[in-house]
mmCIF file of C-alpha atoms (C1' of nucleotides) in Angstrom:
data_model
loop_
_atom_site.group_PDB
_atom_site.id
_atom_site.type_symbol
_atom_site.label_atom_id
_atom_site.label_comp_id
_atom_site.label_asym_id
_atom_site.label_seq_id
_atom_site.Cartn_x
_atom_site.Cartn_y
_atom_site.Cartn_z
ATOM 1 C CA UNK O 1 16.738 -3.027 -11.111
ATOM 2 C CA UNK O 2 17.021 -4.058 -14.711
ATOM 3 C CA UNK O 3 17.610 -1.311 -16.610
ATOM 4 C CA UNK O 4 19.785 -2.933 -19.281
ATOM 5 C CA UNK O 5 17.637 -1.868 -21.911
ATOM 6 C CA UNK O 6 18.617 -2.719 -25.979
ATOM 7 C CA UNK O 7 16.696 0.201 -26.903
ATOM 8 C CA UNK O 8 18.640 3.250 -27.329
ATOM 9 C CA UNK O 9 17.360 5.572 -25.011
ATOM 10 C CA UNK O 10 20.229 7.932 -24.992
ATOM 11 C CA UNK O 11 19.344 11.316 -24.275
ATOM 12 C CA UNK O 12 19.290 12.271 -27.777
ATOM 13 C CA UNK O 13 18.044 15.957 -27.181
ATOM 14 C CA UNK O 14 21.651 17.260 -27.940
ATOM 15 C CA UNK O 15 22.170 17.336 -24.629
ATOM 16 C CA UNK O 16 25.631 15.935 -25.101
ATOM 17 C CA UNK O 17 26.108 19.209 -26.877
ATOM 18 C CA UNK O 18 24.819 21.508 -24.332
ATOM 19 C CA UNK O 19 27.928 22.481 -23.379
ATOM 20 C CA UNK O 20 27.710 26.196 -22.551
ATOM 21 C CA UNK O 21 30.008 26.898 -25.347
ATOM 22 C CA UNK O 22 28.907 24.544 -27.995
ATOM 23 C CA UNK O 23 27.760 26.570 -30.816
ATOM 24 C CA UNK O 24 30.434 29.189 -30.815
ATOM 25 C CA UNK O 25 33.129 26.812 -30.483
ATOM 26 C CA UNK O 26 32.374 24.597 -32.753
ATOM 27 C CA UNK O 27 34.427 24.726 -35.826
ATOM 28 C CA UNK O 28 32.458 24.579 -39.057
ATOM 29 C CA UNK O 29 34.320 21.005 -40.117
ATOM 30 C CA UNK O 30 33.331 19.079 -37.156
ATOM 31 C CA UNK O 31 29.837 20.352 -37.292
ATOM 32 C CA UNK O 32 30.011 18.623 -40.984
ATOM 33 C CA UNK O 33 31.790 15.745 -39.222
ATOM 34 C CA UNK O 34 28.884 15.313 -36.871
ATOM 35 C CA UNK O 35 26.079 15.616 -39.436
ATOM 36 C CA UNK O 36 25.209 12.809 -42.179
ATOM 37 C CA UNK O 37 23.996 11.746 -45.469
ATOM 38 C CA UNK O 38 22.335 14.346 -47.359
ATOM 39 C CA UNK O 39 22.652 17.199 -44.466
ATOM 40 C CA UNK O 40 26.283 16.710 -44.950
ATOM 41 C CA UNK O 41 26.849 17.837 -48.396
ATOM 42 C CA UNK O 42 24.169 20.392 -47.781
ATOM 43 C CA UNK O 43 26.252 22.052 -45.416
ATOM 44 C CA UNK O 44 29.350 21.645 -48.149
ATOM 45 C CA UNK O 45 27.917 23.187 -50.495
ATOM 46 C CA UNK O 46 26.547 26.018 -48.219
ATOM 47 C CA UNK O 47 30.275 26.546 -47.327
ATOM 48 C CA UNK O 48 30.005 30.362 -48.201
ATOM 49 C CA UNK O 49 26.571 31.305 -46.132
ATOM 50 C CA UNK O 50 28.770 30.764 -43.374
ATOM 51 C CA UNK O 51 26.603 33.089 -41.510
ATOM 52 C CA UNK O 52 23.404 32.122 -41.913
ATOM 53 C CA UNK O 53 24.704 28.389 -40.894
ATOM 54 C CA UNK O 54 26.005 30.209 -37.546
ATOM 55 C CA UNK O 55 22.646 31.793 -37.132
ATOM 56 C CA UNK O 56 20.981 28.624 -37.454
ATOM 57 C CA UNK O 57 23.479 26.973 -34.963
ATOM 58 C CA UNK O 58 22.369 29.610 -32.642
ATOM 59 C CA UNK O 59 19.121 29.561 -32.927
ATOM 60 C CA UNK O 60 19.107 25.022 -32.673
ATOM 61 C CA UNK O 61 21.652 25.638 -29.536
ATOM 62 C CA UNK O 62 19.139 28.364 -27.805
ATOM 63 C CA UNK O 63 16.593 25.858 -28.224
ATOM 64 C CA UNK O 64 18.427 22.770 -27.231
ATOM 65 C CA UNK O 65 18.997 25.267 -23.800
ATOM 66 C CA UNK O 66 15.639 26.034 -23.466
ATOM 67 C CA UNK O 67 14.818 22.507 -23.700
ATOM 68 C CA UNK O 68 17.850 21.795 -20.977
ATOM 69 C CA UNK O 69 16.107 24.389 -18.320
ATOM 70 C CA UNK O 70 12.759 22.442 -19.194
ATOM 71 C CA UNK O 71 14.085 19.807 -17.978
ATOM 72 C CA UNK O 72 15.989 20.729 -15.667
ATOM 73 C CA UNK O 73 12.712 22.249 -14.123
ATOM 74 C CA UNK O 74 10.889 18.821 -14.441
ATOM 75 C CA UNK O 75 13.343 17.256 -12.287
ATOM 76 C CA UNK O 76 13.522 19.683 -9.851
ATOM 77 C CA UNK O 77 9.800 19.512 -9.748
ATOM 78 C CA UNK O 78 9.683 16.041 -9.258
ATOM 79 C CA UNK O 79 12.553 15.688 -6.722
ATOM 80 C CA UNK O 80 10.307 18.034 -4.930
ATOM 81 C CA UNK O 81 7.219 16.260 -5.099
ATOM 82 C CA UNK O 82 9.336 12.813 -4.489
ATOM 83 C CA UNK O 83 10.848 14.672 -1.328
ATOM 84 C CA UNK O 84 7.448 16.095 -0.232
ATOM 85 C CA UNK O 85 5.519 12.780 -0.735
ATOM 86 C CA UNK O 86 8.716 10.784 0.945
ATOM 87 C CA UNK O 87 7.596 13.450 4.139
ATOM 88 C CA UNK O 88 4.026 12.751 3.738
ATOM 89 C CA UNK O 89 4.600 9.160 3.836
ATOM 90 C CA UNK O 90 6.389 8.644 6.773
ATOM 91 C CA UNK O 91 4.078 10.855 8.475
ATOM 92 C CA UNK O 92 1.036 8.612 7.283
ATOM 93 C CA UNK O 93 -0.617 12.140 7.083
ATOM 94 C CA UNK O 94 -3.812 11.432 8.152
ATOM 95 C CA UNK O 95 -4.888 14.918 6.524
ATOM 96 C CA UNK O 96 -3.821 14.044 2.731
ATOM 97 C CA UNK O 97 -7.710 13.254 2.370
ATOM 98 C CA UNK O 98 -9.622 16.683 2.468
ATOM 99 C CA UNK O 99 -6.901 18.279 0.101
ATOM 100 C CA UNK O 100 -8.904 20.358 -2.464
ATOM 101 C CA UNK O 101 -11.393 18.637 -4.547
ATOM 102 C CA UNK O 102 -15.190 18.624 -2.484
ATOM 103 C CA UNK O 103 -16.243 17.315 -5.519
ATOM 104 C CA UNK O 104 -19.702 16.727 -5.862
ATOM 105 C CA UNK O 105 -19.281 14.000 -9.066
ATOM 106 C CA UNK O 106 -20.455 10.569 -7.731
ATOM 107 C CA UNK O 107 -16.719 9.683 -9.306
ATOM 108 C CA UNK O 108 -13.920 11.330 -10.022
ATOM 109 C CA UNK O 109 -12.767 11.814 -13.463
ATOM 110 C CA UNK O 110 -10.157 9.235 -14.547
ATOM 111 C CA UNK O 111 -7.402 11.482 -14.514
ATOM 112 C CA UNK O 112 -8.468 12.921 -10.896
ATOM 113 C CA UNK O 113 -8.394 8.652 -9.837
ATOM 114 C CA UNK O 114 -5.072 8.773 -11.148
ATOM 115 C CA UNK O 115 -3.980 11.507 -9.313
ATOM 116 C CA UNK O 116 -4.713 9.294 -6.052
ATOM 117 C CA UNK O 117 -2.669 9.986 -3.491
ATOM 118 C CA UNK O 118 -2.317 6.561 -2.183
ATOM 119 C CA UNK O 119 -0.778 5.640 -4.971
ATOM 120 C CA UNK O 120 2.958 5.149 -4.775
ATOM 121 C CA UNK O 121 3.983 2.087 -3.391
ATOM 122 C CA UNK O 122 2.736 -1.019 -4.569
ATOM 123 C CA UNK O 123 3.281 -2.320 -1.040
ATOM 124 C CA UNK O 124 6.110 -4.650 -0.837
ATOM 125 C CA UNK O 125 6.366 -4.209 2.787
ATOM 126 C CA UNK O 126 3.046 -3.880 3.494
ATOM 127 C CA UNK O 127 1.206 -7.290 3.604
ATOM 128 C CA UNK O 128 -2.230 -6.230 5.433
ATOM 129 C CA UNK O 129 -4.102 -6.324 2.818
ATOM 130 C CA UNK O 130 -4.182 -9.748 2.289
ATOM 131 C CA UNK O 131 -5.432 -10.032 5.110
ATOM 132 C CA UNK O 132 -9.138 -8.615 4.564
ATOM 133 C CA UNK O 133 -9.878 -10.503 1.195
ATOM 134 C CA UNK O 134 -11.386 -13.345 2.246
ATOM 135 C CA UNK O 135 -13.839 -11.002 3.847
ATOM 136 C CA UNK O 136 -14.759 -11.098 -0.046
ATOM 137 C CA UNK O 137 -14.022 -7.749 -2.146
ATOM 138 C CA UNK O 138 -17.202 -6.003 -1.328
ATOM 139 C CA UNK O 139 -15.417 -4.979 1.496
ATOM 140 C CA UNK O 140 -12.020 -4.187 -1.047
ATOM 141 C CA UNK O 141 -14.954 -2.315 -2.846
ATOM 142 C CA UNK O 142 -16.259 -0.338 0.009
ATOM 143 C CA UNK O 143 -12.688 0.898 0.503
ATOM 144 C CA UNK O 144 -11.936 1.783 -2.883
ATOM 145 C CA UNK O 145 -14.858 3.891 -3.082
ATOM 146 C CA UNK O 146 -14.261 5.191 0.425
ATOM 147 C CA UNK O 147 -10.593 6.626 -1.027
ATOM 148 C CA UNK O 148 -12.481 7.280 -4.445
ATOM 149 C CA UNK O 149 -15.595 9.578 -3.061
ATOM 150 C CA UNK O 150 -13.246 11.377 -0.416
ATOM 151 C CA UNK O 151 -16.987 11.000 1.348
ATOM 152 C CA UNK O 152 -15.791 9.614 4.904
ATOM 153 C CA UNK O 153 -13.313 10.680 7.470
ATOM 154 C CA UNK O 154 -10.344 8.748 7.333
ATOM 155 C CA UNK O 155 -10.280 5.535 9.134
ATOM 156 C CA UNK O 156 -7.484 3.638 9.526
ATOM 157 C CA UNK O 157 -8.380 1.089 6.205
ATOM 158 C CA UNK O 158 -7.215 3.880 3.993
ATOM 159 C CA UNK O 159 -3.974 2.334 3.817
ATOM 160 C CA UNK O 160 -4.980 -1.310 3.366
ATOM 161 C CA UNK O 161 -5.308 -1.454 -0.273
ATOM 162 C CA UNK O 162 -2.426 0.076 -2.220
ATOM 163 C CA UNK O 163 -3.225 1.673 -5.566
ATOM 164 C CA UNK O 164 -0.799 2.595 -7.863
ATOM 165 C CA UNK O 165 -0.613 3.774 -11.116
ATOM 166 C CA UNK O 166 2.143 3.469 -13.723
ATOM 167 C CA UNK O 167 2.453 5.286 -17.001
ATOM 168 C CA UNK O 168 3.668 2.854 -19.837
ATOM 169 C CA UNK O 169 4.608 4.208 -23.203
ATOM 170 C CA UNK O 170 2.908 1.773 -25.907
ATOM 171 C CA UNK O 171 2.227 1.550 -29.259
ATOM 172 C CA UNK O 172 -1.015 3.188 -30.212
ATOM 173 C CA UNK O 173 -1.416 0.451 -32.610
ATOM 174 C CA UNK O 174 -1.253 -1.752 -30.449
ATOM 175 C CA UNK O 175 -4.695 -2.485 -29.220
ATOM 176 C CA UNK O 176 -4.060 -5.322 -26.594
ATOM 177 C CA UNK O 177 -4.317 -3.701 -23.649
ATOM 178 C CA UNK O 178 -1.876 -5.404 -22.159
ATOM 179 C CA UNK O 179 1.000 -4.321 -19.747
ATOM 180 C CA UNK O 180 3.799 -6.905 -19.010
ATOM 181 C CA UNK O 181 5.289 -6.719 -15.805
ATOM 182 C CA UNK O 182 6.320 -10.518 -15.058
ATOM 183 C CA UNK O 183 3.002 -11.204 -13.545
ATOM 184 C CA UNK O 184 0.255 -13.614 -14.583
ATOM 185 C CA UNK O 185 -3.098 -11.942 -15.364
ATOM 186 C CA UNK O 186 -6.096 -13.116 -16.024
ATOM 187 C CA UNK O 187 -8.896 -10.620 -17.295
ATOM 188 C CA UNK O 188 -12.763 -10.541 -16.532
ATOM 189 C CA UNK O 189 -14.047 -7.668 -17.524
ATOM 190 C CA UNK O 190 -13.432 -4.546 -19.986
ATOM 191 C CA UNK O 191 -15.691 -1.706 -20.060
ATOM 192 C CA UNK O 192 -15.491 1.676 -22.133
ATOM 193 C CA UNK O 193 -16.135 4.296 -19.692
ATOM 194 C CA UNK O 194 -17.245 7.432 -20.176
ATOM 195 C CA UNK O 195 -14.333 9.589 -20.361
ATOM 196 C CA UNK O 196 -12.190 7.979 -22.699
ATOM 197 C CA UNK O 197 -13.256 6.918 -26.412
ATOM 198 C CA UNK O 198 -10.529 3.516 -25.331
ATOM 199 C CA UNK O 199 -11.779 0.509 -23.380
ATOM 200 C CA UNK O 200 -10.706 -0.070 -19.733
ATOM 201 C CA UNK O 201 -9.891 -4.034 -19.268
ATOM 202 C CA UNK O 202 -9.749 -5.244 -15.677
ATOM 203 C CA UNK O 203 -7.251 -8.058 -14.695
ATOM 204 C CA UNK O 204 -6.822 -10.133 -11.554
ATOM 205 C CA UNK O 205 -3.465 -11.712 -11.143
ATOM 206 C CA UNK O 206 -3.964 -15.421 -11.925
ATOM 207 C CA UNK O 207 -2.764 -16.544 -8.280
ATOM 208 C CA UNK O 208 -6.402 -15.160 -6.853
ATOM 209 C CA UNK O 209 -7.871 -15.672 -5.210
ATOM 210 C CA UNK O 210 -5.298 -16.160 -2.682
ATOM 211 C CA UNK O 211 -3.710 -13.039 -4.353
ATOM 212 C CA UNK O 212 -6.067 -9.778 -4.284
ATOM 213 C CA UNK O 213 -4.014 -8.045 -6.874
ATOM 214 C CA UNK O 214 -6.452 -5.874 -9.293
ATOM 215 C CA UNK O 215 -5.435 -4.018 -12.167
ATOM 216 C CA UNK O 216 -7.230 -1.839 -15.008
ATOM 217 C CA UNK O 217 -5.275 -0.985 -17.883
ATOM 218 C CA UNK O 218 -6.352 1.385 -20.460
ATOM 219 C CA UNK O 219 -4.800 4.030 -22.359
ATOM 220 C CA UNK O 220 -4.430 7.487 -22.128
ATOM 221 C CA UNK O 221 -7.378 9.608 -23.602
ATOM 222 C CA UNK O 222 -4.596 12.623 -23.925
ATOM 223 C CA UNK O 223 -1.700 10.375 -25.354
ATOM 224 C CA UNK O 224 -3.038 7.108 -27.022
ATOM 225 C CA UNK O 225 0.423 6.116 -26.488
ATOM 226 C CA UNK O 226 0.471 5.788 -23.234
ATOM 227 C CA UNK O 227 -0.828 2.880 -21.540
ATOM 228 C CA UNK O 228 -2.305 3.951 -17.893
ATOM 229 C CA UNK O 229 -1.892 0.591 -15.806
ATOM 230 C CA UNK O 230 -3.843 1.173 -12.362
ATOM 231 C CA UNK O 231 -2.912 -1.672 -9.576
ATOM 232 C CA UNK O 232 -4.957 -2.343 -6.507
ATOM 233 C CA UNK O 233 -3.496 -4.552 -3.948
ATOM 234 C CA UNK O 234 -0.394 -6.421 -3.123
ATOM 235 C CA UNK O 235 0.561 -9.455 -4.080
ATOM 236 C CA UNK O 236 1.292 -11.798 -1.491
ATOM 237 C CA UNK O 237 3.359 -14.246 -3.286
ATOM 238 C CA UNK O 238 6.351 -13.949 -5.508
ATOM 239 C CA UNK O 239 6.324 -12.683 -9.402
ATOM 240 C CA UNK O 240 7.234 -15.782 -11.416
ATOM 241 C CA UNK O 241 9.824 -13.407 -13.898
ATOM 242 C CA UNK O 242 9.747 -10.411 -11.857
ATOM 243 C CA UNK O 243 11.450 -9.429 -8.460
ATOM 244 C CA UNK O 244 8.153 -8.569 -6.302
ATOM 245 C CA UNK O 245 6.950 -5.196 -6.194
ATOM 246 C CA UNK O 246 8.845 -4.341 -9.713
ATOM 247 C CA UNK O 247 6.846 -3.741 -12.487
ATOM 248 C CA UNK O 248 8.728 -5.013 -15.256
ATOM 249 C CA UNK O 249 7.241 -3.713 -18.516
ATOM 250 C CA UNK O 250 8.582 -4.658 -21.697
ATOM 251 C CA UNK O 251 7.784 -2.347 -24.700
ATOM 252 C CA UNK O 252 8.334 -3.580 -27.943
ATOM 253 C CA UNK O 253 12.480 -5.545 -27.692
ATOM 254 C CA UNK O 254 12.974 -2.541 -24.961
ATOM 255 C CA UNK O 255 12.347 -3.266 -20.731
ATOM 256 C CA UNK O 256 11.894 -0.924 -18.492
ATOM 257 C CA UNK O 257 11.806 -0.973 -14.491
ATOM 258 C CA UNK O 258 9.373 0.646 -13.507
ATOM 259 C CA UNK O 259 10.141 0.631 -9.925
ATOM 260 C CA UNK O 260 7.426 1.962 -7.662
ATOM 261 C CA UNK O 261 8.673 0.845 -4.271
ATOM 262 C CA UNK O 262 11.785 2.071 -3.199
ATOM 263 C CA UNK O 263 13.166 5.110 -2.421
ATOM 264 C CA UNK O 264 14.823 6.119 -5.509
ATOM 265 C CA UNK O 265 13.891 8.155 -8.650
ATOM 266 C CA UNK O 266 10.476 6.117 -9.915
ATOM 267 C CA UNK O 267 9.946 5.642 -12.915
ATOM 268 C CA UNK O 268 6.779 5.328 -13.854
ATOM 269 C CA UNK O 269 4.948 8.619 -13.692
ATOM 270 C CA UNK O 270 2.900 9.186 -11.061
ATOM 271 C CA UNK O 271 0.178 11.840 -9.335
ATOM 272 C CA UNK O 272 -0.464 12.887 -6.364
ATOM 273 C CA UNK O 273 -3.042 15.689 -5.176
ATOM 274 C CA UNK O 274 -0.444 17.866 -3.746
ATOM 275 C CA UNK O 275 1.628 17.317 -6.771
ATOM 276 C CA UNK O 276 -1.180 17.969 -9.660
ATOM 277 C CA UNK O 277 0.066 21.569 -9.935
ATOM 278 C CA UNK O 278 3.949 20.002 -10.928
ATOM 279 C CA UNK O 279 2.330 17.024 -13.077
ATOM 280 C CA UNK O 280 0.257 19.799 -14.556
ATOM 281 C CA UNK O 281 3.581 22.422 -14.981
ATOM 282 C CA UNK O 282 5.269 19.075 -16.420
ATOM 283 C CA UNK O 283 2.547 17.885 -18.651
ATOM 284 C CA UNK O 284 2.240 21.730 -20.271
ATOM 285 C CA UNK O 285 5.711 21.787 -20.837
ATOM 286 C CA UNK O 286 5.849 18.588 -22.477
ATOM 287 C CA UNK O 287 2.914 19.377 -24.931
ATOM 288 C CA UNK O 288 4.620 22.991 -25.120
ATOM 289 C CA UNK O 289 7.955 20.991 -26.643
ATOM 290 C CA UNK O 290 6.740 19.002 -29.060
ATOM 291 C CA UNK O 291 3.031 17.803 -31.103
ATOM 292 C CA UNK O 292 4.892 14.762 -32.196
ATOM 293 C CA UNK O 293 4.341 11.791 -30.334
ATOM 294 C CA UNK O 294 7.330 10.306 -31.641
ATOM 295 C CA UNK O 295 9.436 12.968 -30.487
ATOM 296 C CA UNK O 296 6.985 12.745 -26.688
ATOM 297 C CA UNK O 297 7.914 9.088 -26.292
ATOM 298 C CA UNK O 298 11.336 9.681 -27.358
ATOM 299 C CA UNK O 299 11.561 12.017 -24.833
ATOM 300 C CA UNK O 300 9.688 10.289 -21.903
ATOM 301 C CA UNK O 301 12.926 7.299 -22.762
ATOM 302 C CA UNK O 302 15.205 9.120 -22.468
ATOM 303 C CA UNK O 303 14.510 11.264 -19.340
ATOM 304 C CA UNK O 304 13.563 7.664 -18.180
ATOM 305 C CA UNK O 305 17.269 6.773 -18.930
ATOM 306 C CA UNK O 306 18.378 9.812 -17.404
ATOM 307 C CA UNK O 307 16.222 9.421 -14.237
ATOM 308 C CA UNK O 308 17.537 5.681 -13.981
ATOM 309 C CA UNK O 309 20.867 6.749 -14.350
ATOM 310 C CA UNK O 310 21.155 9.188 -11.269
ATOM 311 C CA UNK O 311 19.108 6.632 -9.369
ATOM 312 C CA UNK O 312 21.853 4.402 -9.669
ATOM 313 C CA UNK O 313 24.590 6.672 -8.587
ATOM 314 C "C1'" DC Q 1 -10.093 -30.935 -22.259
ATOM 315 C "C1'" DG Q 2 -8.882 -27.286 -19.474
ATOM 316 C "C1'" DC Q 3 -7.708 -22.706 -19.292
ATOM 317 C "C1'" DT Q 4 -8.280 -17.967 -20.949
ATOM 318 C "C1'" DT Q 5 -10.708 -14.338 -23.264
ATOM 319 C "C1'" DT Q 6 -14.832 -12.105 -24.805
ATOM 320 C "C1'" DT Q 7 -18.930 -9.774 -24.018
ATOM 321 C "C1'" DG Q 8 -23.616 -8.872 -22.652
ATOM 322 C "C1'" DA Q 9 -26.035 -8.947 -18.308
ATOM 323 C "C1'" DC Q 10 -26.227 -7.664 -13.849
ATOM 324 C "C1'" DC Q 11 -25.328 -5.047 -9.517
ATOM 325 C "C1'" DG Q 12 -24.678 -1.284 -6.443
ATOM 326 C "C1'" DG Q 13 -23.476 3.561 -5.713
ATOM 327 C "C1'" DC Q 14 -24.519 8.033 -6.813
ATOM 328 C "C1'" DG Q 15 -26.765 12.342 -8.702
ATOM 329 C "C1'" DC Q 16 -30.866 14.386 -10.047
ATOM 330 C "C1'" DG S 1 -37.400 6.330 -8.030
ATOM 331 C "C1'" DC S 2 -34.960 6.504 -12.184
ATOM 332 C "C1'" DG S 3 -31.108 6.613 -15.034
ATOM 333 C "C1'" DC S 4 -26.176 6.720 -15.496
ATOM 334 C "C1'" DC S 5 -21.895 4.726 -14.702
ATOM 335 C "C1'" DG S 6 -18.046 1.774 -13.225
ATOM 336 C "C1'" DG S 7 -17.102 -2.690 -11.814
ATOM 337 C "C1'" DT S 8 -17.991 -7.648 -11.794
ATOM 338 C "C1'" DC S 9 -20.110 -11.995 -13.165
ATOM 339 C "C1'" DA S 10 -20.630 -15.848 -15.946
ATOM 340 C "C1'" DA S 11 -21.903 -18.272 -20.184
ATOM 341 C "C1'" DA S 12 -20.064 -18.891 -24.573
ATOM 342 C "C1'" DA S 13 -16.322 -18.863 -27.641
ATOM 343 C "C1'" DG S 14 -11.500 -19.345 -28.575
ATOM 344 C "C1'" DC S 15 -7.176 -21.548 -28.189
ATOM 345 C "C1'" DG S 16 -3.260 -24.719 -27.446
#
DNA sequence: CGCTTTTGACCGGCGC
DNA sequence: GCGCCGGTCAAAAGCG
């Protein structure tokens, strides 16, 4: 995994302060030490309302703790739902269809198709899907829409074509729609669709048609900074900049792994039905944190880092 | 000149 | 059957 990233995604939440005893210990100096520029002489010249400094410390530190538990939550939620879905998957739960949901909608919302619960592994290991292509995608088609309607029992083609979907922070500026991840692409085809003011571009990795790989890209209608990059398929043949099955995505100078594959922490964030309920807990939490999308992507970095990190260890 | 992107047309599934 | 919608096609334009 490449997670040598130049962009300083240090958890920058204060977290190195969150030591339990922080704020009281703290002597006044190094609290001046720590700050800079024009903070700094403010709290100089402040000197003598010692006290309302120390009630401001206190109220920053309770916050910087209730962001800790948040996030401390999050990852507990999600090493749940990583454990649960690890379960479900070596099951092959046959049942993970009729979970919830008898919608009625001819499709799902986009959100609901990216809660799909197929969607973790991008299928390095699983190489069966190549197999039915040249049976032209109609049939591809048929089983997307199969997974997508929830309409038939399950057959034993649910697993043949992999969908996954990976979460990739992005300028809103930006308006290619374009997620690297060390594969070729070529696109046919973009579409605004009804739920989401942004266009939806569909690309087919440049080796097809020998490779079946599909993806749609198209950003977030809650977060315009977040790129939503939806693959279908595996690719039977090796990334030309990318170990196969990593999603390499460079943002900006910074790269992230987003590693959908193996076993460890993932990055990228993804649904599943039986986890909507966390995604949802996590998603209201984030919003509840912050309205600044700077501070958001900031954030989504650096628990990124942080997630990386433990993976490692 | 060949490859990629753009974009309007077309197709098939689905709900009413 | 009709209209809506997402997905795909393919001709034209763009680009190196």
């Amino acid at each position: 995994m490449d997670c040598s990233s130049p962009l300083d995604i240090s958890l920058n939440l204060n977290t190195n302060s969150f030591d339990s005893n922080f704020p009281a210990k703290l002597p006044k100096k190094e609290v001046k030490a720590s700050t800079s520029g024009g903070v700094e002489s403010k709290w100089l010249v402040k000197d003598k309302s010692a006290s309302e400094l120390r009630e401001e410390l206190n109220r920053v530190s309770s916050e910087n703790k209730k962001i800790k538990e948040m996030l401390a939550t999050v990852w507990e939620n999600y090493n749940a739902l990583h454990h649960h879905l690890e379960k479900l998957q070596s099951q092959k739960s046959p049942e993970i269809d009729h979970i919830e949901q008898p919608t009625k909608k001819r499709k799902q919302d986009p959100e609901e198709f990216l809660g799909f619960p197929n969607g973790l592994s991008s299928g390095k290991t699983e190489n069966s899907s190549s197999n039915q292509y040249h049976h032209h995608h109609h049939q591809q088609h048929e089983q997307k829409n199969q997974l997508l309607t929830c309409k038939r029992p399950v057959t034993d083609s649910f697993n043949k074509v992999k969908v996954s979907t990976v979460y990739v922070p992005a300028d809103s500026s930006d308006t290619s729609l374009t997620v690297k991840d060390g594969y070729q692409w070529r696109k046919y085809g973009q579409k605004v669709t009804r739920d989401n003011p942004s266009p939806r571009a569909y690309f087919r990795c440049s080796f097809a048609p020998s490779c079946p790989v599909k993806k749609k890209v198209q950003r977030s209608a809650e977060d315009p900074s977040i790129l939503v990059a939806t693959y279908e398929g595996t690719h039977n043949h090796l990334g030309p900049n990318a170990s196969e099955g990593d999603a390499t995505t460079q943002v900006g100078s910074s790269t992230v792994t987003l590693d959908m594959v193996h076993g460890g922490h993932r990055l990228a964030l993804e649904k599943n039905k039986r986890g909507t309920m966390q995604e949802v807990l996590v998603q209201q939490m984030a919003s509840s944190l912050t309205n600044d999308s700077n501070f958001t992507a900031a954030l989504a970095a650096a628990i990124t880092g942080r997630l990386m990190e433990q993976s490692r260890t």
